[in-house]
XYZ file of N, CA and C in Angstrom:
474
model
N 0.894 -1.193 -0.255
C 0.220 -0.101 -0.025
C 0.894 1.203 -0.220
N 0.702 1.981 -1.047
C 1.413 3.177 -0.939
C 0.527 4.567 -0.471
N 1.353 5.422 0.457
C 0.783 6.511 0.920
C 1.185 7.664 0.144
N 0.297 8.621 -0.469
C 0.061 9.593 -1.292
C 0.457 10.831 -0.232
N 1.454 11.589 -0.252
C 1.407 12.770 0.238
C 0.860 14.081 -0.380
N 0.090 14.870 0.025
C -0.816 15.574 -0.491
C 0.316 16.960 -0.865
N 0.429 17.106 -2.360
C 1.253 18.353 -2.226
C 0.502 19.729 -2.602
N 1.136 20.546 -1.396
C 0.078 21.853 -1.629
C 0.949 22.917 -1.598
N 0.357 23.764 -2.556
C 1.176 24.933 -2.898
C 0.465 26.053 -2.444
N 1.195 27.274 -2.289
C 0.410 28.671 -2.144
C 0.775 29.168 -3.329
N 0.072 30.318 -3.949
C 0.427 31.213 -5.097
C -0.071 32.687 -4.675
N 1.143 33.212 -3.784
C 0.819 34.514 -3.255
C 0.885 35.740 -4.205
N -0.025 36.583 -3.726
C 0.290 37.936 -5.015
C -1.074 38.817 -4.224
N -0.711 40.289 -4.967
C -1.984 40.959 -4.578
C -3.191 41.025 -5.513
N -3.031 40.474 -6.619
C -4.244 40.025 -7.495
C -5.080 41.016 -7.388
N -4.506 42.463 -8.192
C -5.279 43.549 -8.113
C -5.323 44.075 -9.543
N -5.936 43.858 -10.578
C -6.709 42.423 -10.414
C -6.234 41.081 -10.713
N -7.114 40.405 -10.768
C -6.414 38.740 -11.221
C -6.659 38.640 -12.759
N -5.719 38.525 -13.358
C -5.365 38.662 -14.454
C -5.664 37.119 -15.311
N -5.476 36.813 -16.722
C -5.320 35.821 -17.368
C -3.801 35.091 -17.095
N -3.235 35.826 -16.934
C -1.580 35.257 -16.380
C -1.641 34.377 -15.257
N -2.403 34.990 -13.834
C -2.556 34.724 -12.987
C -3.181 33.301 -13.149
N -4.220 33.359 -13.781
C -5.303 31.915 -13.944
C -4.750 30.794 -14.857
N -3.734 31.528 -15.407
C -2.974 30.316 -16.102
C -1.793 29.530 -15.530
N -0.972 30.359 -14.651
C -0.469 29.963 -13.471
C -0.645 28.883 -12.771
N -1.674 28.821 -12.257
C -2.768 28.355 -11.122
C -3.437 27.161 -11.951
N -3.585 27.051 -13.067
C -4.144 25.768 -13.897
C -3.075 25.017 -14.260
N -2.156 25.730 -14.699
C -0.640 24.929 -14.640
C -0.260 23.927 -13.729
N -0.572 24.999 -12.629
C 0.373 24.563 -11.386
C -0.599 23.214 -10.547
N -1.784 23.068 -11.151
C -2.225 21.944 -10.666
C -1.860 20.711 -11.378
N -1.085 20.709 -12.323
C -0.362 19.542 -12.808
C 0.842 19.262 -11.914
N 0.966 20.409 -11.196
C 2.456 19.929 -10.125
C 2.031 19.528 -8.795
N 0.803 20.100 -8.234
C 0.346 20.183 -7.015
C -1.294 19.780 -6.966
N -1.282 18.920 -5.541
C -2.701 18.569 -5.828
C -3.662 19.720 -5.007
N -3.148 20.505 -4.257
C -4.061 21.329 -3.991
C -3.089 22.917 -4.412
N -3.878 24.123 -4.646
C -3.217 25.554 -4.583
C -4.198 26.338 -3.952
N -3.215 27.004 -2.829
C -4.282 28.111 -1.973
C -3.927 29.612 -2.850
N -4.776 30.024 -3.795
C -4.325 31.471 -3.854
C -4.592 32.529 -2.988
N -3.196 32.952 -2.426
C -3.388 33.605 -1.440
C -3.147 35.331 -1.332
N -4.078 35.578 -1.211
C -4.080 37.424 -1.103
C -3.673 38.325 -0.327
N -2.593 38.500 -0.529
C -1.593 39.226 0.729
C -2.542 41.024 0.971
N -2.448 41.054 2.070
C -2.817 42.266 2.499
C -1.883 43.039 2.710
N -1.785 44.233 1.973
C -0.676 45.145 1.931
C -1.594 46.635 2.069
N -1.597 47.170 3.069
C -1.952 48.370 3.314
C -1.245 49.730 2.732
N 0.068 49.357 2.249
C 0.584 50.244 1.515
C 0.381 50.558 0.318
N -0.428 49.484 -0.423
C -0.533 49.651 -1.896
C -1.780 50.529 -2.051
N -2.353 51.154 -3.548
C -3.136 51.595 -3.831
C -3.765 50.958 -4.690
N -4.612 50.194 -3.988
C -5.319 49.136 -4.652
C -6.749 49.462 -5.368
N -7.096 49.092 -6.315
C -8.420 49.363 -7.339
C -9.636 48.713 -6.660
N -9.331 47.151 -6.086
C -10.384 46.612 -5.645
C -9.948 46.229 -4.035
N -11.107 45.978 -3.348
C -11.208 45.761 -1.861
C -10.714 44.355 -1.847
N -10.181 44.085 -0.559
C -10.065 42.342 -0.432
C -10.900 41.899 -0.689
N -12.271 41.805 -0.212
C -13.399 41.095 -0.346
C -13.593 41.059 -1.860
N -13.639 41.948 -2.719
C -13.619 41.828 -4.081
C -12.988 40.951 -4.601
N -11.696 41.279 -4.175
C -10.556 40.436 -4.947
C -10.595 38.746 -4.617
N -11.145 38.412 -3.266
C -11.439 37.257 -3.186
C -12.652 36.704 -3.763
N -13.491 37.235 -4.312
C -14.910 36.998 -4.685
C -14.055 36.579 -6.221
N -13.889 37.815 -6.830
C -13.169 37.385 -8.204
C -12.728 35.881 -8.323
N -11.531 35.916 -7.452
C -10.788 34.602 -7.633
C -11.697 33.417 -7.518
N -12.696 33.312 -6.572
C -13.229 32.075 -6.148
C -14.262 31.927 -7.214
N -14.675 32.921 -8.250
C -15.519 33.137 -9.034
C -14.691 32.481 -10.124
N -13.540 32.756 -10.710
C -12.595 31.859 -11.424
C -12.567 30.235 -11.153
N -12.263 29.925 -10.052
C -11.816 28.509 -9.774
C -12.930 27.730 -9.233
N -14.417 28.650 -9.224
C -15.417 28.049 -8.626
C -15.717 26.365 -9.229
N -15.138 25.754 -10.276
C -15.266 24.342 -10.934
C -14.248 23.789 -10.306
N -13.084 24.153 -9.788
C -12.196 23.532 -9.152
C -12.089 23.150 -7.456
N -12.331 21.877 -6.967
C -12.410 22.100 -5.983
C -10.958 22.109 -5.408
N -9.907 21.920 -5.947
C -8.763 21.829 -5.201
C -7.881 23.148 -5.288
N -8.566 24.336 -5.635
C -8.100 25.658 -5.672
C -9.048 26.241 -4.516
N -8.189 26.944 -3.319
C -8.825 27.611 -2.654
C -8.095 29.027 -2.693
N -8.994 29.808 -1.901
C -8.989 31.135 -1.971
C -8.786 31.667 -0.630
N -7.531 32.637 -0.171
C -7.717 32.925 1.193
C -6.606 34.334 1.617
N -6.920 34.890 2.553
C -5.894 36.063 2.630
C -4.750 35.858 3.786
N -3.760 36.611 3.853
C -2.885 36.506 4.489
C -2.298 38.166 5.048
N -1.718 38.300 6.054
C -0.596 39.416 6.153
C 0.798 38.829 6.966
N 1.719 39.746 6.773
C 3.175 38.998 7.627
C 3.884 38.617 6.501
N 4.402 37.360 7.065
C 5.464 36.873 6.045
C 4.923 35.842 4.927
N 4.839 35.539 3.916
C 4.502 34.576 2.875
C 4.977 33.096 3.581
N 6.048 32.988 4.244
C 6.628 31.500 4.756
C 5.724 31.338 5.686
N 5.209 32.171 6.717
C 4.320 31.872 7.996
C 3.436 31.202 7.610
N 2.378 31.743 6.785
C 1.210 31.667 5.898
C 1.432 30.447 5.351
N 2.284 29.723 4.368
C 2.489 28.691 3.871
C 2.547 27.737 4.741
N 3.308 27.767 6.043
C 3.385 27.321 7.214
C 2.028 26.681 7.580
N 1.471 27.666 7.674
C -0.366 27.930 8.599
C -0.856 27.032 7.835
N -0.869 27.022 6.566
C -1.713 26.014 5.621
C -1.188 24.616 5.366
N -0.220 24.523 5.662
C 0.419 23.413 5.406
C 1.038 23.143 3.744
N 1.203 24.169 3.484
C 1.775 24.084 2.081
C 3.538 23.495 2.019
N 3.690 23.077 1.152
C 5.476 22.483 0.862
C 5.771 23.564 -0.106
N 5.255 24.316 -0.414
C 5.810 24.658 -1.740
C 5.145 26.462 -1.988
N 6.117 27.351 -2.553
C 5.381 28.831 -3.189
C 5.104 28.593 -4.631
N 4.295 28.958 -5.225
C 3.943 28.851 -6.606
C 4.302 30.308 -6.982
N 5.163 30.548 -8.086
C 5.471 32.009 -8.489
C 5.002 31.647 -10.387
N 4.799 33.049 -10.751
C 5.143 33.053 -11.961
C 6.299 34.027 -12.426
N 6.626 33.904 -13.552
C 8.120 34.414 -14.189
C 7.866 34.903 -15.508
N 7.527 36.214 -15.791
C 7.298 36.832 -17.111
C 8.784 37.055 -18.110
N 9.462 37.593 -17.004
C 10.735 38.291 -17.953
C 12.039 37.703 -16.375
N 13.161 38.288 -17.337
C 14.560 37.541 -16.625
C 14.448 38.977 -15.222
N 14.127 39.718 -15.675
C 13.956 40.978 -14.183
C 13.062 40.018 -13.163
N 11.755 39.843 -13.734
C 10.938 38.915 -12.807
C 11.935 37.753 -11.938
N 12.581 37.038 -13.117
C 13.402 36.074 -12.212
C 14.582 36.336 -11.258
N 15.088 37.629 -11.688
C 15.973 37.736 -10.491
C 15.551 38.261 -9.171
N 14.383 38.801 -8.948
C 13.773 39.238 -8.080
C 13.243 38.101 -7.549
N 12.496 37.185 -8.269
C 12.134 36.135 -6.996
C 12.844 35.314 -6.818
N 14.057 35.258 -7.355
C 15.043 34.219 -7.150
C 15.201 34.548 -5.803
N 16.016 35.701 -5.564
C 16.268 35.997 -4.223
C 15.045 36.102 -3.226
N 14.331 35.902 -3.288
C 12.806 36.031 -2.174
C 12.840 34.753 -1.889
N 13.028 33.854 -2.979
C 12.621 32.157 -2.900
C 14.081 31.668 -1.904
N 15.227 32.270 -2.535
C 16.575 31.418 -1.750
C 16.411 32.032 -0.358
N 15.874 33.299 0.114
C 15.847 33.982 1.513
C 14.706 33.008 2.156
N 13.306 32.611 1.505
C 12.159 32.055 2.127
C 12.760 30.483 2.300
N 13.721 29.905 1.365
C 14.219 28.417 1.562
C 14.887 28.629 2.952
N 16.126 29.221 2.859
C 16.865 29.574 4.176
C 15.973 29.888 5.335
N 14.943 30.360 5.009
C 14.308 30.638 6.689
C 13.519 29.695 7.087
N 12.858 28.779 6.101
C 11.503 28.093 6.493
C 11.658 26.858 5.944
N 12.541 26.671 5.226
C 12.853 25.217 4.431
C 11.720 25.202 3.195
N 11.074 25.903 2.997
C 9.747 25.687 2.114
C 10.576 26.242 0.713
N 10.046 25.469 -0.555
C 10.593 25.880 -1.864
C 9.488 26.478 -2.611
N 10.252 27.147 -3.772
C 9.249 27.987 -4.450
C 9.876 27.317 -6.041
N 8.366 26.888 -6.502
C 7.993 26.570 -7.629
C 7.941 27.857 -9.064
N 8.917 27.934 -9.775
C 8.704 28.651 -10.606
C 8.051 28.392 -12.357
N 7.033 28.758 -12.681
C 6.387 28.396 -13.797
C 6.723 29.780 -14.871
N 7.066 29.400 -16.024
C 7.057 30.425 -16.914
C 6.066 30.835 -17.761
N 5.575 32.203 -17.868
C 4.504 32.302 -18.271
C 4.349 32.026 -19.572
N 3.281 31.725 -20.371
C 3.275 31.007 -21.911
C 3.374 32.814 -22.462
N 3.951 32.381 -23.884
C 4.566 33.786 -24.510
C 3.067 34.773 -24.403
N 1.805 34.446 -24.953
C 1.162 35.170 -24.760
C 0.753 36.176 -23.643
N 1.004 35.660 -22.706
C 0.821 36.465 -21.054
C 1.755 37.232 -20.932
N 2.810 36.984 -21.609
C 4.141 37.573 -20.840
C 3.884 39.032 -20.660
N 3.424 39.675 -21.585
C 3.030 41.461 -21.358
C 1.989 41.759 -20.253
N 1.233 40.829 -19.673
C 0.132 41.178 -19.032
C 0.474 41.075 -17.758
N 0.146 42.032 -16.905
C 0.579 42.149 -15.704
C -0.471 43.099 -14.725
N -0.827 43.149 -13.587
C -1.938 43.758 -12.995
C -1.630 45.469 -12.944
N -0.546 45.642 -12.953
C -0.540 47.548 -12.457
C -0.735 47.529 -13.842
N -0.824 47.295 -15.322
C -1.166 47.514 -16.624
C -2.544 47.427 -16.713
N -2.845 46.351 -15.961
C -4.784 46.215 -16.507
C -5.217 47.140 -15.303
N -4.970 47.276 -14.263
C -5.659 48.222 -13.282
C -5.374 49.769 -13.987
N -4.143 50.434 -14.966
C -4.358 51.605 -15.255
C -5.225 51.613 -16.618
N -5.413 50.367 -17.038
C -6.536 50.192 -18.212
C -7.925 50.774 -17.511
N -8.132 49.777 -16.754
C -10.001 49.878 -15.738
C -9.721 51.136 -15.179
N -8.747 51.745 -14.453
C -8.745 53.394 -13.826
C -9.189 54.111 -15.030
N -8.729 54.098 -16.204
C -8.955 55.157 -17.096
C -10.301 54.765 -17.935
N -11.271 53.790 -17.482
C -12.226 53.350 -18.265
C -11.994 52.675 -19.668
N -10.559 51.968 -19.715
C -10.225 51.117 -21.072
C -11.058 50.194 -20.976
N -10.565 49.162 -22.137
C -11.412 47.925 -22.032
C -10.331 47.048 -21.542
N -10.368 46.149 -20.721
C -8.922 45.494 -20.529
C -9.709 44.098 -20.329
N -10.810 43.545 -21.019
C -11.574 42.489 -20.946
C -10.631 41.168 -21.272
N -9.772 41.432 -22.664
C -9.169 40.623 -22.901
C -8.152 40.253 -21.852
N -7.353 40.668 -20.852
C -6.338 40.618 -20.149
C -7.298 39.913 -18.917
N -8.475 39.547 -18.670
C -9.112 39.182 -17.398
C -9.642 37.549 -17.785
N -9.714 37.136 -16.896
C -10.198 35.334 -16.978
C -11.606 35.555 -17.381
N -12.099 34.692 -18.664
C -13.497 34.761 -18.796
C -14.841 34.898 -17.949
N -14.515 33.978 -16.860
C -15.551 34.721 -15.751
C -15.859 35.985 -15.063
N -14.719 36.781 -15.260
C -14.640 38.165 -14.706
C -15.072 39.379 -16.051
N -15.033 38.704 -16.826
C -15.288 39.831 -17.961
C -16.597 40.422 -17.988
N -17.462 39.910 -17.419
C -19.041 40.727 -17.324
C -19.098 41.315 -15.640
N -17.832 40.995 -15.075
C -18.273 41.816 -13.500
C -17.429 43.206 -13.250
N -16.092 42.984 -14.051
C -15.028 44.076 -13.612
C -15.129 44.974 -15.527
N -15.561 46.105 -14.865
C -15.208 46.961 -16.223
C -14.705 48.249 -16.284
């Protein structure tokens, strides 16, 4: 009889808003992990477009059909939240070499502090230019950002 250890990861971020790039990383991450917790970080310093409850609702709507994806909030250190929920890994998407250098440094410190590894997934080429800052700017200026949003959010985020 073999015992299967559930492989659980957290996917942390502000997700203001949650984009097609984020959705793609989570879906692809499910090939590597049995469960993924999308972890919305609470950062009072950030000038956010959407409230925490709105972001939680948006992400839950996107993954309503995925019982192995949950959504939660946290404040403080990401590694502390990962331990709290029993995650063995932190999942991160990498768009550019600049992302890699930034994320590599954080991943190495996290590993040293907690023993928790970070798994990196490269974004698919069509999602490389998509980031929340640009999408948020389009939305703030009443532009059409629908092509950058998950299908299930296009009718509710204008």
